[in-house]
XYZ file of N, CA and C in Angstrom:
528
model
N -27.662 50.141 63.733
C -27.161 51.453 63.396
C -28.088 52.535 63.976
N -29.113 52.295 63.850
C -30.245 53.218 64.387
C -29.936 53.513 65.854
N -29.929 51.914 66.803
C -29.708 52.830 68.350
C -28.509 53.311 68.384
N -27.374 53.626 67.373
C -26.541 54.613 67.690
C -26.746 55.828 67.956
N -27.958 56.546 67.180
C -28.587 57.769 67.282
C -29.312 57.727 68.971
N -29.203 56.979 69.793
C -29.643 56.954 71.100
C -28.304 57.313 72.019
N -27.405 56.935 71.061
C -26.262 57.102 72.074
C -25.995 58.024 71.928
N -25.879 58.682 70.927
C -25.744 60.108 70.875
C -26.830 61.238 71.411
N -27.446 60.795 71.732
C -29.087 61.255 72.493
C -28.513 61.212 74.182
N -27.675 60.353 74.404
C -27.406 60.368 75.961
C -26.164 61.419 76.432
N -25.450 60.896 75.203
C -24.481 62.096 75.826
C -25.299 63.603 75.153
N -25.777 64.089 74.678
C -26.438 65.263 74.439
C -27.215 65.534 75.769
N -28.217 64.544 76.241
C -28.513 64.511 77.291
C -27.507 64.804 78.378
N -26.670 63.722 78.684
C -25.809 64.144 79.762
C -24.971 65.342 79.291
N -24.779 65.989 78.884
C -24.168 67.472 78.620
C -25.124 68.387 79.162
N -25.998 68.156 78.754
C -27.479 69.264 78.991
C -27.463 69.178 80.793
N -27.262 68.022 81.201
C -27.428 67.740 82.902
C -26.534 68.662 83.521
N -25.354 68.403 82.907
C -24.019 69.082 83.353
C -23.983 70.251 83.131
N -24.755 70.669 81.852
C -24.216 72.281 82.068
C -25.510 73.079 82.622
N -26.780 72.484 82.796
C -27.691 73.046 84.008
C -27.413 73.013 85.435
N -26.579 71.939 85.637
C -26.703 72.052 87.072
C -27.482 70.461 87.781
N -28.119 69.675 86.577
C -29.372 69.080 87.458
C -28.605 67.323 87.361
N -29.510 66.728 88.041
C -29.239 65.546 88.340
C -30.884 64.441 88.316
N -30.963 63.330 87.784
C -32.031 62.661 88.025
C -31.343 61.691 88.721
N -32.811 60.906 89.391
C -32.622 59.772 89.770
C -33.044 58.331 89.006
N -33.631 58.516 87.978
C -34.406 57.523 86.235
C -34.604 58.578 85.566
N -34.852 57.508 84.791
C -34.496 57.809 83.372
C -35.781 56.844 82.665
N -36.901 57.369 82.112
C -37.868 56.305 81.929
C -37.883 56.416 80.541
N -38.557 55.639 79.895
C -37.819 55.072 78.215
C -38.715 54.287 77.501
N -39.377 54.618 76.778
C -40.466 53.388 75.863
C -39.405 52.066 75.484
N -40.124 51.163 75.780
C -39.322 49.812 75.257
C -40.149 48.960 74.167
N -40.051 49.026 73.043
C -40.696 48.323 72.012
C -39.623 47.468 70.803
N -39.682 48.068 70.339
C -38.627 47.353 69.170
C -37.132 47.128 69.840
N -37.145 48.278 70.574
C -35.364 47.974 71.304
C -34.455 48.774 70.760
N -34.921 49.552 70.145
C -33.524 50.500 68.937
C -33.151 51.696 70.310
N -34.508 52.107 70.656
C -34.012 53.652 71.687
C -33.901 53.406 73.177
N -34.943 52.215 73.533
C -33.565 51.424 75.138
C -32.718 50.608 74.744
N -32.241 50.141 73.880
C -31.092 49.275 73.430
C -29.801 50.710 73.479
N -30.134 51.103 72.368
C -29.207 52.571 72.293
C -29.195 53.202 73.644
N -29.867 53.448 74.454
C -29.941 54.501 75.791
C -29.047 53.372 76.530
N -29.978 52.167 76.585
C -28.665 51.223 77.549
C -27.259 51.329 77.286
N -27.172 51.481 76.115
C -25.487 51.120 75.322
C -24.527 52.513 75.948
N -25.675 53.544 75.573
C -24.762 55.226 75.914
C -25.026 55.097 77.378
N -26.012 54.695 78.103
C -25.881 54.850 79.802
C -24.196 54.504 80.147
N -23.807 52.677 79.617
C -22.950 52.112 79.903
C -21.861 52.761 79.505
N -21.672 53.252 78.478
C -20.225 53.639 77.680
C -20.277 55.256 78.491
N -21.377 55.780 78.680
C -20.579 57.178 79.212
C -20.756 57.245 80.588
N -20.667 55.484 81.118
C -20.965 55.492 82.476
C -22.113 56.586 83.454
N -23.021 55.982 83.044
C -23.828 57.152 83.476
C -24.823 55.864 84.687
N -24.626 56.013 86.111
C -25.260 55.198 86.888
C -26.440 55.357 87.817
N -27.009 56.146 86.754
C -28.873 55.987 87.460
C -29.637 55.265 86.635
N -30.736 54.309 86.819
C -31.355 53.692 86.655
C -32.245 53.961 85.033
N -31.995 53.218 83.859
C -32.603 53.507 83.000
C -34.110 52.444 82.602
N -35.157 53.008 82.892
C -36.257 52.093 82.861
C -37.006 52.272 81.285
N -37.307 51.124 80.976
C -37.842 50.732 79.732
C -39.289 50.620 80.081
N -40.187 51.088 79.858
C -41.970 50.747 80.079
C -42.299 50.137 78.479
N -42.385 48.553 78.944
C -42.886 47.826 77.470
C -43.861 48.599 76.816
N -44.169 48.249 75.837
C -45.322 48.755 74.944
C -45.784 47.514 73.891
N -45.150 46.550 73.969
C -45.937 45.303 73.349
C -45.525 43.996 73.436
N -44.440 44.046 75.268
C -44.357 42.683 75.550
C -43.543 43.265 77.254
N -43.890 42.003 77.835
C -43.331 41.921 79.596
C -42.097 41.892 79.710
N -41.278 42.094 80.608
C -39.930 41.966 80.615
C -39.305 40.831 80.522
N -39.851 39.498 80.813
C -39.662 38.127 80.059
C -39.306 37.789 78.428
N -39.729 38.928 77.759
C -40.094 38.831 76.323
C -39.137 40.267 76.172
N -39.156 40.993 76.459
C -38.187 41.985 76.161
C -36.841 42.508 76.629
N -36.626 42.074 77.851
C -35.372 42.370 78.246
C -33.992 42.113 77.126
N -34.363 40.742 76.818
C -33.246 40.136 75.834
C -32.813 40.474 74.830
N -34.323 41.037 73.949
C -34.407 41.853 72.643
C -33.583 43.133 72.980
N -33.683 43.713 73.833
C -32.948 45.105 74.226
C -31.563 45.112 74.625
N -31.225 43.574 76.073
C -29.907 43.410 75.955
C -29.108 43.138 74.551
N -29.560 42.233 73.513
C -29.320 42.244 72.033
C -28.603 43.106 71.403
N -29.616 44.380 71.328
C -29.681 45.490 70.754
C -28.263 46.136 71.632
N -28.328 46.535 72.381
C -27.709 47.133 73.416
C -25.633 46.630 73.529
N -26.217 45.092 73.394
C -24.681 44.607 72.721
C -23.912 44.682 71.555
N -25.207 44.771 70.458
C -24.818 45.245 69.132
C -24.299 46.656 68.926
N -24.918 47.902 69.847
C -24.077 48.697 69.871
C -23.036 48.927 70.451
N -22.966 47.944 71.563
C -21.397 47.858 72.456
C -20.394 47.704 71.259
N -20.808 46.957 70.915
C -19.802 46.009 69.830
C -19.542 47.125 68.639
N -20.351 47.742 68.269
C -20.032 49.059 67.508
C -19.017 49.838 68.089
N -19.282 50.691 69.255
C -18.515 51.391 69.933
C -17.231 50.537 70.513
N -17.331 49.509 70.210
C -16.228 48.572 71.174
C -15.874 49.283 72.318
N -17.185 48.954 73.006
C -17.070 49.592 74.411
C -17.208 48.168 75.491
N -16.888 47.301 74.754
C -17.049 45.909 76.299
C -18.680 45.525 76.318
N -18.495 44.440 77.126
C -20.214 43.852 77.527
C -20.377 44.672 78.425
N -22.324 44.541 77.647
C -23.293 45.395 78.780
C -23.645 44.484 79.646
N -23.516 45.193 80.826
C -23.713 44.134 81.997
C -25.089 44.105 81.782
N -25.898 42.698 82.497
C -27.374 42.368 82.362
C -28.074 43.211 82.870
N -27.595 43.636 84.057
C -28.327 44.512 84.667
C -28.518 46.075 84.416
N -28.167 46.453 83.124
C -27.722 47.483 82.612
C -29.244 47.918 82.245
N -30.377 46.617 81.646
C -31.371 46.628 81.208
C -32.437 46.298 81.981
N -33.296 47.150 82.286
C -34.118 47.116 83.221
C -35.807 47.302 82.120
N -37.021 46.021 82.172
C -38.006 47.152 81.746
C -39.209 46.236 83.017
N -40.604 47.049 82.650
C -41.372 47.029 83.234
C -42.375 46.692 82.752
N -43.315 45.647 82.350
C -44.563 45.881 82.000
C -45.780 45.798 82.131
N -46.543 45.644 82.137
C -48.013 45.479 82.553
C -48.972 46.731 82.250
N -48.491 47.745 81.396
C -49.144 49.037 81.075
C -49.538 48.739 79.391
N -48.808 47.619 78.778
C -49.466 47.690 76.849
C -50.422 47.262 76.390
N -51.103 46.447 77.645
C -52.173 45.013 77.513
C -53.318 46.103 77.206
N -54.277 45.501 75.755
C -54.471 44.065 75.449
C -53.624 43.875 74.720
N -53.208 44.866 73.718
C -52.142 44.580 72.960
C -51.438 45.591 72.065
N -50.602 45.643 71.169
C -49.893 46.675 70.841
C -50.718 47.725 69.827
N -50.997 49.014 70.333
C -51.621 50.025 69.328
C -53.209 49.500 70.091
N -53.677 49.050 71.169
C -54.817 49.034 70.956
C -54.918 49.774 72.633
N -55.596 50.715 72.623
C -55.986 51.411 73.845
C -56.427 51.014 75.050
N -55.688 51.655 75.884
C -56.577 51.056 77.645
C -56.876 51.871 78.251
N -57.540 51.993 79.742
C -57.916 52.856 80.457
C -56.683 53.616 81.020
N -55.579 52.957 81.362
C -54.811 53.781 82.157
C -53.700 54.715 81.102
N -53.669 54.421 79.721
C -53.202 54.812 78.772
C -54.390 56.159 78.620
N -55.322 56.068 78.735
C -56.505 57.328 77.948
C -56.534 58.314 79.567
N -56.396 57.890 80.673
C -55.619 58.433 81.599
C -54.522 59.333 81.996
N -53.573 58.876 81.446
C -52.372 59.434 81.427
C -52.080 60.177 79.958
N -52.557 60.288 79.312
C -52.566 61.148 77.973
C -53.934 62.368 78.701
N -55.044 62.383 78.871
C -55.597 62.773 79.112
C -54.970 64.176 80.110
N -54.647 63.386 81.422
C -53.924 63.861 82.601
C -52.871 64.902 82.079
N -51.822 64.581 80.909
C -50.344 65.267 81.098
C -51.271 66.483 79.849
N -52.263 66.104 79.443
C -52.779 67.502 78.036
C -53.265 68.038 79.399
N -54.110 67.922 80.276
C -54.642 69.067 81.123
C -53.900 69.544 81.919
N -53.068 68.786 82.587
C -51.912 69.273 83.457
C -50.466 69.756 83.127
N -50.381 69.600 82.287
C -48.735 70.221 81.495
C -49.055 70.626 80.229
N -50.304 70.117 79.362
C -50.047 70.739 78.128
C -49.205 70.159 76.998
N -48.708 68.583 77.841
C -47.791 68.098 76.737
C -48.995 66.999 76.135
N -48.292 66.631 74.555
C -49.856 65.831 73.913
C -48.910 64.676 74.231
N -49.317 63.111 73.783
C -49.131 62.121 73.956
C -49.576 61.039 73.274
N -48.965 60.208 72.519
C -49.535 59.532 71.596
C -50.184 58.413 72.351
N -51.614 57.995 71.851
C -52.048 56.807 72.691
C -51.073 55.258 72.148
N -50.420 54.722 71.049
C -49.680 54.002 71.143
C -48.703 53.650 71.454
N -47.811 54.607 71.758
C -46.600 54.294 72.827
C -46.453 55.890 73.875
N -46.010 56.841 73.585
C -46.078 57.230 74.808
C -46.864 57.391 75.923
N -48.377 57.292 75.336
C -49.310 57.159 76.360
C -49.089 55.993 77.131
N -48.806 54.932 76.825
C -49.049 53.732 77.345
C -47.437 54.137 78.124
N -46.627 54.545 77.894
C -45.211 54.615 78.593
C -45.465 55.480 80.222
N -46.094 56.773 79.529
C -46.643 57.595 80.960
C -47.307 56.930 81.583
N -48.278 55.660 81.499
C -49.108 55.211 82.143
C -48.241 54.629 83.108
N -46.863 54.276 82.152
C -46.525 53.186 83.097
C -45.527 53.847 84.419
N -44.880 55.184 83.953
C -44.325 56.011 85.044
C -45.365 56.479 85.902
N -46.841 56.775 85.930
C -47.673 57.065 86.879
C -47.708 55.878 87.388
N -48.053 54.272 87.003
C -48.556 53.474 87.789
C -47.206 53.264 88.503
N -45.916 53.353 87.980
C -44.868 52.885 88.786
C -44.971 54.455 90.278
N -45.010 55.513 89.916
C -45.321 55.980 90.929
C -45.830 56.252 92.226
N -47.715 55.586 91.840
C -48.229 54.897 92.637
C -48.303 54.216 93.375
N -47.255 53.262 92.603
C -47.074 52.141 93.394
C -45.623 52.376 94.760
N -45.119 53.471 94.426
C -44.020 53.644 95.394
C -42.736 53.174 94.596
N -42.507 53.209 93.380
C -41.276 52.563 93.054
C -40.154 53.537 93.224
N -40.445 55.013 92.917
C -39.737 55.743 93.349
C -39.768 56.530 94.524
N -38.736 57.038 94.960
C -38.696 57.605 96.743
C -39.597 58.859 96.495
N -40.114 59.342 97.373
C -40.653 60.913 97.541
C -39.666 61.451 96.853
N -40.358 62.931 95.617
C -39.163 63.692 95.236
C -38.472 63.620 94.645
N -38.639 61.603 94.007
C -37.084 61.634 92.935
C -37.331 62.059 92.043
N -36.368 62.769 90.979
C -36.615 63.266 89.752
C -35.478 62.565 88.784
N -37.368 62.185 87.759
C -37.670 61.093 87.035
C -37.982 61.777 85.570
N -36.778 61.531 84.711
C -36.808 62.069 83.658
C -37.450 61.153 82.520
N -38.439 61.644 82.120
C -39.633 61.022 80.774
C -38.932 61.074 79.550
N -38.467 60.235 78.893
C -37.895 60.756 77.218
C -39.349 60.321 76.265
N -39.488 61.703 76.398
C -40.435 61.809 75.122
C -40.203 61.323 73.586
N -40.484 60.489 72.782
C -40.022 60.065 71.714
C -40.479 60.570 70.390
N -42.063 61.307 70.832
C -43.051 61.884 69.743
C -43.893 60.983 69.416
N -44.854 60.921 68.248
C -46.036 59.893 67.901
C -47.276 60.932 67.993
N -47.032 62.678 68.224
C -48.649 63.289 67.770
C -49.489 63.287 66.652
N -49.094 62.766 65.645
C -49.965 62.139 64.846
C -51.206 61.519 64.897
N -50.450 60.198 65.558
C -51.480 58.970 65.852
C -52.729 59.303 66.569
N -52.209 60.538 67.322
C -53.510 60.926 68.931
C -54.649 61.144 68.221
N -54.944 61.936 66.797
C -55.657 61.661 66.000
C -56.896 60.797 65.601
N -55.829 59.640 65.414
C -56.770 58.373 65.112
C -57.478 58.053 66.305
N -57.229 58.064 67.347
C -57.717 57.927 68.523
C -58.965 58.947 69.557
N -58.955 59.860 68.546
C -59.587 60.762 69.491
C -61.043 60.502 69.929
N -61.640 59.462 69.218
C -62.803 59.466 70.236
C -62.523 58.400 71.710
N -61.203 57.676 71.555
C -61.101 57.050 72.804
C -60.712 57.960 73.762
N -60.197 58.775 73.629
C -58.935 59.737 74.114
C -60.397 60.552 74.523
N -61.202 61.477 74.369
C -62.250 62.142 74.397
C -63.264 61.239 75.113
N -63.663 59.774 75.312
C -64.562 59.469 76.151
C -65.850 59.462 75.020
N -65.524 59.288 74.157
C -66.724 58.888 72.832
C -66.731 57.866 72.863
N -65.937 56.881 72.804
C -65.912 55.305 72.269
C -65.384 54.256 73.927
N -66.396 53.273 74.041
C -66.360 52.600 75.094
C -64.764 51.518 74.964
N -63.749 51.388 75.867
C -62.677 50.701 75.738
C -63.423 49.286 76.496
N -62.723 48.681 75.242
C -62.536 46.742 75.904
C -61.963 46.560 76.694
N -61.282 46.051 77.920
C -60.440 45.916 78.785
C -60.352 44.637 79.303
């Protein structure tokens, strides 16, 4: 029931596209429990929406999560009785949550760091940090073309940045 509130998050989204004017090329997406890429997959499919929706794990590889999300993603098909989600509907990525879930890394204290000095947006070090990490490293790496525009769904978690602040600040030495 919950990733229904995702589907309704996409078409709000896709309205907002349409009546600005704009267009992306991804769509990048924390993937953990599966409720908000399960739901985003479900509304991509049902309001046919065909750019690429990427999941950045946050406490397992795409071996371990894809399924949990296709799951999810069918359970809301099946709500909407909107037909099967095709497999490929679900896309994630991981290698940005390690060592493990809620526990901090370098490229996570990085990319939180990076988007407070450079945009001003905060970032929780347990999942969205670790999510931005994973749209910078996918960047890096060339996954997207020069120029594409790559929409971040922010999910919230400023709370937590809190608990974290002497990692986040360069007080406390990270395990890695």
């Amino acid at each position: 029931i919950g990733g229904l509130g995702y589907v309704a998050c996409v078409q709000e989204m896709q309205q907002q596209w349409l009546d600005m004017g704009v267009a992306f090329d991804a769509v990048v997406v924390g993937s953990g429990s599966s409720g908000t890429h399960g739901g985003m997959a479900a509304g991509f499919y049902g309001n046919n929406i065909k750019i690429p929706l990427i999941g950045i794990g946050v406490s397992r590889d795409p071996a371990d999560q894809e399924p949990l999300v296709r799951k999810e993603a069918q359970a809301i098909a099946d709500l909407l009785g909107i037909g099967k989600v095709p497999r490929e509907a679900v896309k994630s990525v991981g290698g940005f949550w390690q060592p493990k879930y809620s526990v901090p890394n370098a490229k996570m204290v990085e990319a939180v760091q990076m988007l407070a000095r450079t945009e001003a947006i905060p970032l929780d070090p347990v999942y969205t940090g670790k999510i931005m990490a994973g749209l910078i490293g996918l960047a890096r790496q060339g996954y997207f073309k020069p120029k594409a525009k790559v929409l971040f769904m922010h999910t919230g978690g400023l709370p937590s940045l809190h608990v974290y602040e002497d990692v986040i600040l360069g007080r406390t030495e990270l395990k890695d």
